[in-house]
Amino acid sequence: MTVRQNLGELLNGIQYGHDQIVITKGGKPVAAMIDAALFEKICLMKREFARLTDELAATYQWVAADSAQGEIDAAVRIARKA
């Protein structure tokens, strides 16, 4: 209800003040309002993540799952130490 009543003001805050707003329904978050530049960055990151996971899937398609999991676990251990 607040969003409907104050949409113009909220949009100005997002566009010029770089505010971020979480919209709730029944006390639960259902959506967010963010500025267009941040939205574009998120979309770019999602596309890049999909590309990387597709590339990894193709690279490891012939590797047994337990062997691949062992490599992943080792890489995670190394990354956490750094």
PDB file of N, CA, C and O in Angstrom:
ATOM      1  N   MET A   1       0.827  -1.189   0.000  1.00  0.00           N
ATOM      2  CA  MET A   1       0.000   0.000   0.000  1.00  0.00           C
ATOM      3  C   MET A   1       0.878   1.262   0.000  1.00  0.00           C
ATOM      4  O   MET A   1       0.598   2.203  -0.729  1.00  0.00           O
ATOM      5  N   THR A   2       1.940   1.231   0.777  1.00  0.00           N
ATOM      6  CA  THR A   2       2.845   2.386   0.848  1.00  0.00           C
ATOM      7  C   THR A   2       3.458   2.667  -0.510  1.00  0.00           C
ATOM      8  O   THR A   2       3.604   3.823  -0.910  1.00  0.00           O
ATOM      9  N   VAL A   3       3.822   1.610  -1.239  1.00  0.00           N
ATOM     10  CA  VAL A   3       4.426   1.788  -2.562  1.00  0.00           C
ATOM     11  C   VAL A   3       3.434   2.464  -3.495  1.00  0.00           C
ATOM     12  O   VAL A   3       3.792   3.402  -4.207  1.00  0.00           O
ATOM     13  N   ARG A   4       2.202   2.008  -3.477  1.00  0.00           N
ATOM     14  CA  ARG A   4       1.188   2.604  -4.354  1.00  0.00           C
ATOM     15  C   ARG A   4       0.979   4.084  -4.055  1.00  0.00           C
ATOM     16  O   ARG A   4       0.834   4.899  -4.962  1.00  0.00           O
ATOM     17  N   GLN A   5       0.968   4.417  -2.781  1.00  0.00           N
ATOM     18  CA  GLN A   5       0.687   5.796  -2.387  1.00  0.00           C
ATOM     19  C   GLN A   5       1.867   6.731  -2.618  1.00  0.00           C
ATOM     20  O   GLN A   5       1.677   7.932  -2.793  1.00  0.00           O
ATOM     21  N   ASN A   6       3.085   6.191  -2.614  1.00  0.00           N
ATOM     22  CA  ASN A   6       4.282   7.034  -2.684  1.00  0.00           C
ATOM     23  C   ASN A   6       5.215   6.663  -3.826  1.00  0.00           C
ATOM     24  O   ASN A   6       6.420   6.895  -3.732  1.00  0.00           O
ATOM     25  N   LEU A   7       4.680   6.102  -4.884  1.00  0.00           N
ATOM     26  CA  LEU A   7       5.527   5.582  -5.963  1.00  0.00           C
ATOM     27  C   LEU A   7       6.467   6.635  -6.530  1.00  0.00           C
ATOM     28  O   LEU A   7       7.666   6.389  -6.682  1.00  0.00           O
ATOM     29  N   GLY A   8       5.975   7.809  -6.848  1.00  0.00           N
ATOM     30  CA  GLY A   8       6.822   8.854  -7.435  1.00  0.00           C
ATOM     31  C   GLY A   8       7.963   9.230  -6.514  1.00  0.00           C
ATOM     32  O   GLY A   8       9.122   9.351  -6.941  1.00  0.00           O
ATOM     33  N   GLU A   9       7.675   9.395  -5.249  1.00  0.00           N
ATOM     34  CA  GLU A   9       8.690   9.753  -4.265  1.00  0.00           C
ATOM     35  C   GLU A   9       9.722   8.623  -4.114  1.00  0.00           C
ATOM     36  O   GLU A   9      10.926   8.874  -4.042  1.00  0.00           O
ATOM     37  N   LEU A  10       9.247   7.391  -4.079  1.00  0.00           N
ATOM     38  CA  LEU A  10      10.159   6.244  -3.970  1.00  0.00           C
ATOM     39  C   LEU A  10      11.064   6.144  -5.196  1.00  0.00           C
ATOM     40  O   LEU A  10      12.270   5.891  -5.070  1.00  0.00           O
ATOM     41  N   LEU A  11      10.492   6.349  -6.383  1.00  0.00           N
ATOM     42  CA  LEU A  11      11.285   6.292  -7.608  1.00  0.00           C
ATOM     43  C   LEU A  11      12.367   7.367  -7.622  1.00  0.00           C
ATOM     44  O   LEU A  11      13.498   7.112  -8.042  1.00  0.00           O
ATOM     45  N   ASN A  12      12.033   8.555  -7.166  1.00  0.00           N
ATOM     46  CA  ASN A  12      13.039   9.621  -7.083  1.00  0.00           C
ATOM     47  C   ASN A  12      14.165   9.232  -6.141  1.00  0.00           C
ATOM     48  O   ASN A  12      15.337   9.462  -6.432  1.00  0.00           O
ATOM     49  N   GLY A  13      13.820   8.656  -5.004  1.00  0.00           N
ATOM     50  CA  GLY A  13      14.846   8.212  -4.051  1.00  0.00           C
ATOM     51  C   GLY A  13      15.744   7.144  -4.635  1.00  0.00           C
ATOM     52  O   GLY A  13      16.949   7.129  -4.396  1.00  0.00           O
ATOM     53  N   ILE A  14      15.165   6.265  -5.426  1.00  0.00           N
ATOM     54  CA  ILE A  14      15.949   5.202  -6.059  1.00  0.00           C
ATOM     55  C   ILE A  14      16.835   5.776  -7.163  1.00  0.00           C
ATOM     56  O   ILE A  14      18.019   5.478  -7.244  1.00  0.00           O
ATOM     57  N   GLN A  15      16.249   6.619  -8.012  1.00  0.00           N
ATOM     58  CA  GLN A  15      16.984   7.168  -9.146  1.00  0.00           C
ATOM     59  C   GLN A  15      18.082   8.138  -8.721  1.00  0.00           C
ATOM     60  O   GLN A  15      19.214   8.046  -9.199  1.00  0.00           O
ATOM     61  N   TYR A  16      17.787   9.024  -7.826  1.00  0.00           N
ATOM     62  CA  TYR A  16      18.742  10.075  -7.482  1.00  0.00           C
ATOM     63  C   TYR A  16      19.505   9.811  -6.188  1.00  0.00           C
ATOM     64  O   TYR A  16      20.641  10.221  -6.040  1.00  0.00           O
ATOM     65  N   GLY A  17      18.883   9.113  -5.264  1.00  0.00           N
ATOM     66  CA  GLY A  17      19.533   8.855  -3.979  1.00  0.00           C
ATOM     67  C   GLY A  17      20.123   7.466  -3.878  1.00  0.00           C
ATOM     68  O   GLY A  17      20.695   7.088  -2.870  1.00  0.00           O
ATOM     69  N   HIS A  18      19.959   6.689  -4.937  1.00  0.00           N
ATOM     70  CA  HIS A  18      20.446   5.303  -4.979  1.00  0.00           C
ATOM     71  C   HIS A  18      19.909   4.476  -3.813  1.00  0.00           C
ATOM     72  O   HIS A  18      20.582   3.605  -3.291  1.00  0.00           O
ATOM     73  N   ASP A  19      18.663   4.779  -3.414  1.00  0.00           N
ATOM     74  CA  ASP A  19      18.003   3.987  -2.389  1.00  0.00           C
ATOM     75  C   ASP A  19      17.662   2.619  -2.951  1.00  0.00           C
ATOM     76  O   ASP A  19      17.587   2.419  -4.170  1.00  0.00           O
ATOM     77  N   GLN A  20      17.464   1.685  -2.070  1.00  0.00           N
ATOM     78  CA  GLN A  20      17.005   0.346  -2.425  1.00  0.00           C
ATOM     79  C   GLN A  20      15.832   0.034  -1.514  1.00  0.00           C
ATOM     80  O   GLN A  20      15.910   0.247  -0.305  1.00  0.00           O
ATOM     81  N   ILE A  21      14.757  -0.456  -2.081  1.00  0.00           N
ATOM     82  CA  ILE A  21      13.539  -0.675  -1.315  1.00  0.00           C
ATOM     83  C   ILE A  21      13.091  -2.116  -1.473  1.00  0.00           C
ATOM     84  O   ILE A  21      13.025  -2.640  -2.585  1.00  0.00           O
ATOM     85  N   VAL A  22      12.797  -2.745  -0.357  1.00  0.00           N
ATOM     86  CA  VAL A  22      12.247  -4.099  -0.366  1.00  0.00           C
ATOM     87  C   VAL A  22      10.743  -3.971  -0.161  1.00  0.00           C
ATOM     88  O   VAL A  22      10.285  -3.328   0.787  1.00  0.00           O
ATOM     89  N   ILE A  23       9.983  -4.580  -1.053  1.00  0.00           N
ATOM     90  CA  ILE A  23       8.528  -4.544  -0.979  1.00  0.00           C
ATOM     91  C   ILE A  23       8.070  -5.837  -0.306  1.00  0.00           C
ATOM     92  O   ILE A  23       8.463  -6.926  -0.704  1.00  0.00           O
ATOM     93  N   THR A  24       7.236  -5.678   0.698  1.00  0.00           N
ATOM     94  CA  THR A  24       6.748  -6.841   1.428  1.00  0.00           C
ATOM     95  C   THR A  24       5.248  -6.994   1.227  1.00  0.00           C
ATOM     96  O   THR A  24       4.537  -6.026   0.939  1.00  0.00           O
ATOM     97  N   LYS A  25       4.802  -8.204   1.392  1.00  0.00           N
ATOM     98  CA  LYS A  25       3.372  -8.502   1.328  1.00  0.00           C
ATOM     99  C   LYS A  25       3.099  -9.468   2.473  1.00  0.00           C
ATOM    100  O   LYS A  25       3.716 -10.542   2.537  1.00  0.00           O
ATOM    101  N   GLY A  26       2.270  -9.078   3.359  1.00  0.00           N
ATOM    102  CA  GLY A  26       2.001  -9.913   4.515  1.00  0.00           C
ATOM    103  C   GLY A  26       3.240 -10.088   5.386  1.00  0.00           C
ATOM    104  O   GLY A  26       3.434 -11.124   6.004  1.00  0.00           O
ATOM    105  N   GLY A  27       4.108  -9.077   5.375  1.00  0.00           N
ATOM    106  CA  GLY A  27       5.321  -9.127   6.186  1.00  0.00           C
ATOM    107  C   GLY A  27       6.466  -9.913   5.562  1.00  0.00           C
ATOM    108  O   GLY A  27       7.536 -10.005   6.139  1.00  0.00           O
ATOM    109  N   LYS A  28       6.249 -10.454   4.374  1.00  0.00           N
ATOM    110  CA  LYS A  28       7.299 -11.232   3.697  1.00  0.00           C
ATOM    111  C   LYS A  28       7.816 -10.474   2.481  1.00  0.00           C
ATOM    112  O   LYS A  28       7.019  -9.933   1.709  1.00  0.00           O
ATOM    113  N   PRO A  29       9.143 -10.453   2.282  1.00  0.00           N
ATOM    114  CA  PRO A  29       9.688  -9.761   1.103  1.00  0.00           C
ATOM    115  C   PRO A  29       9.272 -10.469  -0.187  1.00  0.00           C
ATOM    116  O   PRO A  29       9.365 -11.690  -0.275  1.00  0.00           O
ATOM    117  N   VAL A  30       8.767  -9.693  -1.142  1.00  0.00           N
ATOM    118  CA  VAL A  30       8.332 -10.270  -2.417  1.00  0.00           C
ATOM    119  C   VAL A  30       9.025  -9.654  -3.623  1.00  0.00           C
ATOM    120  O   VAL A  30       9.046 -10.245  -4.697  1.00  0.00           O
ATOM    121  N   ALA A  31       9.591  -8.465  -3.453  1.00  0.00           N
ATOM    122  CA  ALA A  31      10.250  -7.788  -4.575  1.00  0.00           C
ATOM    123  C   ALA A  31      11.158  -6.701  -4.025  1.00  0.00           C
ATOM    124  O   ALA A  31      11.103  -6.368  -2.845  1.00  0.00           O
ATOM    125  N   ALA A  32      11.985  -6.176  -4.914  1.00  0.00           N
ATOM    126  CA  ALA A  32      12.856  -5.068  -4.536  1.00  0.00           C
ATOM    127  C   ALA A  32      12.869  -4.047  -5.651  1.00  0.00           C
ATOM    128  O   ALA A  32      12.735  -4.393  -6.826  1.00  0.00           O
ATOM    129  N   MET A  33      13.043  -2.808  -5.263  1.00  0.00           N
ATOM    130  CA  MET A  33      13.184  -1.723  -6.235  1.00  0.00           C
ATOM    131  C   MET A  33      14.609  -1.205  -6.111  1.00  0.00           C
ATOM    132  O   MET A  33      15.044  -0.826  -5.025  1.00  0.00           O
ATOM    133  N   ILE A  34      15.327  -1.234  -7.238  1.00  0.00           N
ATOM    134  CA  ILE A  34      16.717  -0.771  -7.274  1.00  0.00           C
ATOM    135  C   ILE A  34      16.895   0.097  -8.510  1.00  0.00           C
ATOM    136  O   ILE A  34      16.069   0.064  -9.425  1.00  0.00           O
ATOM    137  N   ASP A  35      17.984   0.871  -8.547  1.00  0.00           N
ATOM    138  CA  ASP A  35      18.172   1.721  -9.720  1.00  0.00           C
ATOM    139  C   ASP A  35      18.559   0.879 -10.935  1.00  0.00           C
ATOM    140  O   ASP A  35      19.028  -0.253 -10.816  1.00  0.00           O
ATOM    141  N   ALA A  36      18.313   1.420 -12.102  1.00  0.00           N
ATOM    142  CA  ALA A  36      18.492   0.698 -13.356  1.00  0.00           C
ATOM    143  C   ALA A  36      19.939   0.257 -13.569  1.00  0.00           C
ATOM    144  O   ALA A  36      20.186  -0.830 -14.107  1.00  0.00           O
ATOM    145  N   ALA A  37      20.903   1.068 -13.152  1.00  0.00           N
ATOM    146  CA  ALA A  37      22.315   0.705 -13.343  1.00  0.00           C
ATOM    147  C   ALA A  37      22.665  -0.542 -12.536  1.00  0.00           C
ATOM    148  O   ALA A  37      23.354  -1.447 -13.030  1.00  0.00           O
ATOM    149  N   LEU A  38      22.178  -0.613 -11.299  1.00  0.00           N
ATOM    150  CA  LEU A  38      22.437  -1.803 -10.477  1.00  0.00           C
ATOM    151  C   LEU A  38      21.739  -3.018 -11.065  1.00  0.00           C
ATOM    152  O   LEU A  38      22.302  -4.113 -11.098  1.00  0.00           O
ATOM    153  N   PHE A  39      20.528  -2.826 -11.572  1.00  0.00           N
ATOM    154  CA  PHE A  39      19.802  -3.925 -12.209  1.00  0.00           C
ATOM    155  C   PHE A  39      20.580  -4.474 -13.403  1.00  0.00           C
ATOM    156  O   PHE A  39      20.699  -5.681 -13.576  1.00  0.00           O
ATOM    157  N   GLU A  40      21.142  -3.582 -14.215  1.00  0.00           N
ATOM    158  CA  GLU A  40      21.942  -4.015 -15.370  1.00  0.00           C
ATOM    159  C   GLU A  40      23.163  -4.814 -14.912  1.00  0.00           C
ATOM    160  O   GLU A  40      23.520  -5.820 -15.527  1.00  0.00           O
ATOM    161  N   LYS A  41      23.817  -4.372 -13.831  1.00  0.00           N
ATOM    162  CA  LYS A  41      24.977  -5.103 -13.310  1.00  0.00           C
ATOM    163  C   LYS A  41      24.578  -6.489 -12.838  1.00  0.00           C
ATOM    164  O   LYS A  41      25.290  -7.471 -13.081  1.00  0.00           O
ATOM    165  N   ILE A  42      23.440  -6.590 -12.176  1.00  0.00           N
ATOM    166  CA  ILE A  42      22.957  -7.888 -11.704  1.00  0.00           C
ATOM    167  C   ILE A  42      22.669  -8.804 -12.885  1.00  0.00           C
ATOM    168  O   ILE A  42      23.033  -9.981 -12.881  1.00  0.00           O
ATOM    169  N   CYS A  43      22.032  -8.257 -13.922  1.00  0.00           N
ATOM    170  CA  CYS A  43      21.740  -9.059 -15.127  1.00  0.00           C
ATOM    171  C   CYS A  43      23.024  -9.538 -15.782  1.00  0.00           C
ATOM    172  O   CYS A  43      23.113 -10.707 -16.202  1.00  0.00           O
ATOM    173  N   LEU A  44      24.014  -8.669 -15.869  1.00  0.00           N
ATOM    174  CA  LEU A  44      25.299  -9.042 -16.448  1.00  0.00           C
ATOM    175  C   LEU A  44      25.954 -10.156 -15.633  1.00  0.00           C
ATOM    176  O   LEU A  44      26.465 -11.127 -16.188  1.00  0.00           O
ATOM    177  N   MET A  45      25.903 -10.033 -14.315  1.00  0.00           N
ATOM    178  CA  MET A  45      26.494 -11.055 -13.453  1.00  0.00           C
ATOM    179  C   MET A  45      25.768 -12.391 -13.619  1.00  0.00           C
ATOM    180  O   MET A  45      26.399 -13.452 -13.646  1.00  0.00           O
ATOM    181  N   LYS A  46      24.452 -12.362 -13.742  1.00  0.00           N
ATOM    182  CA  LYS A  46      23.687 -13.596 -13.946  1.00  0.00           C
ATOM    183  C   LYS A  46      24.065 -14.264 -15.263  1.00  0.00           C
ATOM    184  O   LYS A  46      24.237 -15.484 -15.335  1.00  0.00           O
ATOM    185  N   ARG A  47      24.197 -13.454 -16.329  1.00  0.00           N
ATOM    186  CA  ARG A  47      24.575 -14.013 -17.635  1.00  0.00           C
ATOM    187  C   ARG A  47      25.979 -14.619 -17.578  1.00  0.00           C
ATOM    188  O   ARG A  47      26.228 -15.701 -18.101  1.00  0.00           O
ATOM    189  N   GLU A  48      26.902 -13.916 -16.922  1.00  0.00           N
ATOM    190  CA  GLU A  48      28.274 -14.405 -16.810  1.00  0.00           C
ATOM    191  C   GLU A  48      28.329 -15.675 -15.965  1.00  0.00           C
ATOM    192  O   GLU A  48      29.051 -16.616 -16.285  1.00  0.00           O
ATOM    193  N   PHE A  49      27.556 -15.726 -14.895  1.00  0.00           N
ATOM    194  CA  PHE A  49      27.504 -16.930 -14.066  1.00  0.00           C
ATOM    195  C   PHE A  49      26.978 -18.114 -14.878  1.00  0.00           C
ATOM    196  O   PHE A  49      27.527 -19.217 -14.820  1.00  0.00           O
ATOM    197  N   ALA A  50      25.927 -17.887 -15.661  1.00  0.00           N
ATOM    198  CA  ALA A  50      25.369 -18.951 -16.501  1.00  0.00           C
ATOM    199  C   ALA A  50      26.398 -19.418 -17.530  1.00  0.00           C
ATOM    200  O   ALA A  50      26.550 -20.620 -17.761  1.00  0.00           O
ATOM    201  N   ARG A  51      27.109 -18.470 -18.130  1.00  0.00           N
ATOM    202  CA  ARG A  51      28.135 -18.841 -19.109  1.00  0.00           C
ATOM    203  C   ARG A  51      29.228 -19.675 -18.463  1.00  0.00           C
ATOM    204  O   ARG A  51      29.635 -20.704 -18.994  1.00  0.00           O
ATOM    205  N   LEU A  52      29.685 -19.253 -17.296  1.00  0.00           N
ATOM    206  CA  LEU A  52      30.748 -19.991 -16.609  1.00  0.00           C
ATOM    207  C   LEU A  52      30.294 -21.383 -16.172  1.00  0.00           C
ATOM    208  O   LEU A  52      31.046 -22.351 -16.303  1.00  0.00           O
ATOM    209  N   THR A  53      29.075 -21.488 -15.652  1.00  0.00           N
ATOM    210  CA  THR A  53      28.604 -22.806 -15.231  1.00  0.00           C
ATOM    211  C   THR A  53      28.403 -23.723 -16.434  1.00  0.00           C
ATOM    212  O   THR A  53      28.681 -24.930 -16.348  1.00  0.00           O
ATOM    213  N   ASP A  54      27.943 -23.185 -17.550  1.00  0.00           N
ATOM    214  CA  ASP A  54      27.816 -23.990 -18.768  1.00  0.00           C
ATOM    215  C   ASP A  54      29.187 -24.475 -19.239  1.00  0.00           C
ATOM    216  O   ASP A  54      29.347 -25.631 -19.650  1.00  0.00           O
ATOM    217  N   GLU A  55      30.170 -23.583 -19.173  1.00  0.00           N
ATOM    218  CA  GLU A  55      31.534 -23.936 -19.572  1.00  0.00           C
ATOM    219  C   GLU A  55      32.108 -25.022 -18.661  1.00  0.00           C
ATOM    220  O   GLU A  55      32.724 -25.983 -19.131  1.00  0.00           O
ATOM    221  N   LEU A  56      31.892 -24.877 -17.377  1.00  0.00           N
ATOM    222  CA  LEU A  56      32.363 -25.901 -16.427  1.00  0.00           C
ATOM    223  C   LEU A  56      31.655 -27.230 -16.651  1.00  0.00           C
ATOM    224  O   LEU A  56      32.287 -28.298 -16.584  1.00  0.00           O
ATOM    225  N   ALA A  57      30.354 -27.178 -16.896  1.00  0.00           N
ATOM    226  CA  ALA A  57      29.602 -28.412 -17.144  1.00  0.00           C
ATOM    227  C   ALA A  57      30.140 -29.135 -18.368  1.00  0.00           C
ATOM    228  O   ALA A  57      30.298 -30.362 -18.371  1.00  0.00           O
ATOM    229  N   ALA A  58      30.453 -28.383 -19.415  1.00  0.00           N
ATOM    230  CA  ALA A  58      31.004 -28.994 -20.629  1.00  0.00           C
ATOM    231  C   ALA A  58      32.385 -29.572 -20.369  1.00  0.00           C
ATOM    232  O   ALA A  58      32.721 -30.658 -20.845  1.00  0.00           O
ATOM    233  N   THR A  59      33.194 -28.860 -19.585  1.00  0.00           N
ATOM    234  CA  THR A  59      34.553 -29.319 -19.295  1.00  0.00           C
ATOM    235  C   THR A  59      34.535 -30.605 -18.483  1.00  0.00           C
ATOM    236  O   THR A  59      35.337 -31.504 -18.709  1.00  0.00           O
ATOM    237  N   TYR A  60      33.622 -30.695 -17.535  1.00  0.00           N
ATOM    238  CA  TYR A  60      33.590 -31.838 -16.621  1.00  0.00           C
ATOM    239  C   TYR A  60      32.548 -32.893 -16.984  1.00  0.00           C
ATOM    240  O   TYR A  60      32.265 -33.780 -16.179  1.00  0.00           O
ATOM    241  N   GLN A  61      32.010 -32.837 -18.197  1.00  0.00           N
ATOM    242  CA  GLN A  61      30.936 -33.773 -18.534  1.00  0.00           C
ATOM    243  C   GLN A  61      31.372 -35.233 -18.517  1.00  0.00           C
ATOM    244  O   GLN A  61      30.569 -36.120 -18.277  1.00  0.00           O
ATOM    245  N   TRP A  62      32.646 -35.498 -18.719  1.00  0.00           N
ATOM    246  CA  TRP A  62      33.125 -36.881 -18.756  1.00  0.00           C
ATOM    247  C   TRP A  62      33.805 -37.298 -17.446  1.00  0.00           C
ATOM    248  O   TRP A  62      34.338 -38.391 -17.349  1.00  0.00           O
ATOM    249  N   VAL A  63      33.782 -36.432 -16.458  1.00  0.00           N
ATOM    250  CA  VAL A  63      34.418 -36.719 -15.176  1.00  0.00           C
ATOM    251  C   VAL A  63      33.369 -37.264 -14.212  1.00  0.00           C
ATOM    252  O   VAL A  63      32.262 -36.736 -14.120  1.00  0.00           O
ATOM    253  N   ALA A  64      33.741 -38.318 -13.475  1.00  0.00           N
ATOM    254  CA  ALA A  64      32.823 -38.892 -12.495  1.00  0.00           C
ATOM    255  C   ALA A  64      32.479 -37.847 -11.433  1.00  0.00           C
ATOM    256  O   ALA A  64      33.323 -37.039 -11.042  1.00  0.00           O
ATOM    257  N   ALA A  65      31.246 -37.874 -10.959  1.00  0.00           N
ATOM    258  CA  ALA A  65      30.761 -36.875 -10.011  1.00  0.00           C
ATOM    259  C   ALA A  65      31.606 -36.841  -8.734  1.00  0.00           C
ATOM    260  O   ALA A  65      31.921 -35.757  -8.233  1.00  0.00           O
ATOM    261  N   ASP A  66      31.999 -37.994  -8.202  1.00  0.00           N
ATOM    262  CA  ASP A  66      32.778 -38.003  -6.963  1.00  0.00           C
ATOM    263  C   ASP A  66      34.170 -37.413  -7.180  1.00  0.00           C
ATOM    264  O   ASP A  66      34.719 -36.726  -6.313  1.00  0.00           O
ATOM    265  N   SER A  67      34.743 -37.635  -8.341  1.00  0.00           N
ATOM    266  CA  SER A  67      36.051 -37.069  -8.663  1.00  0.00           C
ATOM    267  C   SER A  67      35.958 -35.551  -8.804  1.00  0.00           C
ATOM    268  O   SER A  67      36.798 -34.807  -8.287  1.00  0.00           O
ATOM    269  N   ALA A  68      34.929 -35.076  -9.478  1.00  0.00           N
ATOM    270  CA  ALA A  68      34.717 -33.637  -9.645  1.00  0.00           C
ATOM    271  C   ALA A  68      34.472 -32.984  -8.292  1.00  0.00           C
ATOM    272  O   ALA A  68      35.015 -31.905  -8.008  1.00  0.00           O
ATOM    273  N   GLN A  69      33.688 -33.643  -7.434  1.00  0.00           N
ATOM    274  CA  GLN A  69      33.416 -33.090  -6.111  1.00  0.00           C
ATOM    275  C   GLN A  69      34.696 -32.981  -5.297  1.00  0.00           C
ATOM    276  O   GLN A  69      34.898 -32.013  -4.566  1.00  0.00           O
ATOM    277  N   GLY A  70      35.601 -33.949  -5.451  1.00  0.00           N
ATOM    278  CA  GLY A  70      36.881 -33.889  -4.763  1.00  0.00           C
ATOM    279  C   GLY A  70      37.692 -32.684  -5.201  1.00  0.00           C
ATOM    280  O   GLY A  70      38.319 -32.005  -4.375  1.00  0.00           O
ATOM    281  N   GLU A  71      37.699 -32.398  -6.503  1.00  0.00           N
ATOM    282  CA  GLU A  71      38.407 -31.220  -7.010  1.00  0.00           C
ATOM    283  C   GLU A  71      37.768 -29.927  -6.498  1.00  0.00           C
ATOM    284  O   GLU A  71      38.468 -28.975  -6.136  1.00  0.00           O
ATOM    285  N   ILE A  72      36.466 -29.900  -6.459  1.00  0.00           N
ATOM    286  CA  ILE A  72      35.757 -28.716  -5.966  1.00  0.00           C
ATOM    287  C   ILE A  72      36.084 -28.484  -4.497  1.00  0.00           C
ATOM    288  O   ILE A  72      36.398 -27.367  -4.080  1.00  0.00           O
ATOM    289  N   ASP A  73      36.025 -29.544  -3.702  1.00  0.00           N
ATOM    290  CA  ASP A  73      36.321 -29.431  -2.272  1.00  0.00           C
ATOM    291  C   ASP A  73      37.743 -28.933  -2.043  1.00  0.00           C
ATOM    292  O   ASP A  73      37.985 -28.087  -1.171  1.00  0.00           O
ATOM    293  N   ALA A  74      38.685 -29.440  -2.824  1.00  0.00           N
ATOM    294  CA  ALA A  74      40.083 -29.005  -2.696  1.00  0.00           C
ATOM    295  C   ALA A  74      40.219 -27.523  -3.052  1.00  0.00           C
ATOM    296  O   ALA A  74      40.914 -26.772  -2.356  1.00  0.00           O
ATOM    297  N   ALA A  75      39.562 -27.105  -4.103  1.00  0.00           N
ATOM    298  CA  ALA A  75      39.623 -25.699  -4.514  1.00  0.00           C
ATOM    299  C   ALA A  75      39.004 -24.788  -3.458  1.00  0.00           C
ATOM    300  O   ALA A  75      39.519 -23.706  -3.178  1.00  0.00           O
ATOM    301  N   VAL A  76      37.921 -25.231  -2.851  1.00  0.00           N
ATOM    302  CA  VAL A  76      37.269 -24.442  -1.804  1.00  0.00           C
ATOM    303  C   VAL A  76      38.202 -24.312  -0.597  1.00  0.00           C
ATOM    304  O   VAL A  76      38.340 -23.224  -0.025  1.00  0.00           O
ATOM    305  N   ARG A  77      38.856 -25.396  -0.220  1.00  0.00           N
ATOM    306  CA  ARG A  77      39.797 -25.340   0.915  1.00  0.00           C
ATOM    307  C   ARG A  77      40.918 -24.337   0.642  1.00  0.00           C
ATOM    308  O   ARG A  77      41.270 -23.537   1.497  1.00  0.00           O
ATOM    309  N   ILE A  78      41.463 -24.377  -0.562  1.00  0.00           N
ATOM    310  CA  ILE A  78      42.545 -23.458  -0.941  1.00  0.00           C
ATOM    311  C   ILE A  78      42.059 -22.012  -0.896  1.00  0.00           C
ATOM    312  O   ILE A  78      42.725 -21.134  -0.368  1.00  0.00           O
ATOM    313  N   ALA A  79      40.865 -21.776  -1.438  1.00  0.00           N
ATOM    314  CA  ALA A  79      40.311 -20.422  -1.491  1.00  0.00           C
ATOM    315  C   ALA A  79      40.033 -19.893  -0.068  1.00  0.00           C
ATOM    316  O   ALA A  79      40.267 -18.716   0.206  1.00  0.00           O
ATOM    317  N   ARG A  80      39.571 -20.745   0.814  1.00  0.00           N
ATOM    318  CA  ARG A  80      39.282 -20.302   2.174  1.00  0.00           C
ATOM    319  C   ARG A  80      40.539 -20.012   2.974  1.00  0.00           C
ATOM    320  O   ARG A  80      40.497 -19.188   3.883  1.00  0.00           O
ATOM    321  N   LYS A  81      41.634 -20.655   2.638  1.00  0.00           N
ATOM    322  CA  LYS A  81      42.895 -20.388   3.326  1.00  0.00           C
ATOM    323  C   LYS A  81      43.463 -19.029   2.919  1.00  0.00           C
ATOM    324  O   LYS A  81      44.154 -18.391   3.700  1.00  0.00           O
ATOM    325  N   ALA A  82      43.180 -18.628   1.685  1.00  0.00           N
ATOM    326  CA  ALA A  82      43.748 -17.382   1.143  1.00  0.00           C
ATOM    327  C   ALA A  82      43.148 -16.143   1.716  1.00  0.00           C
ATOM    328  O   ALA A  82      42.344 -16.000   2.472  1.00  0.00           O
TER     329      ALA A  82
END
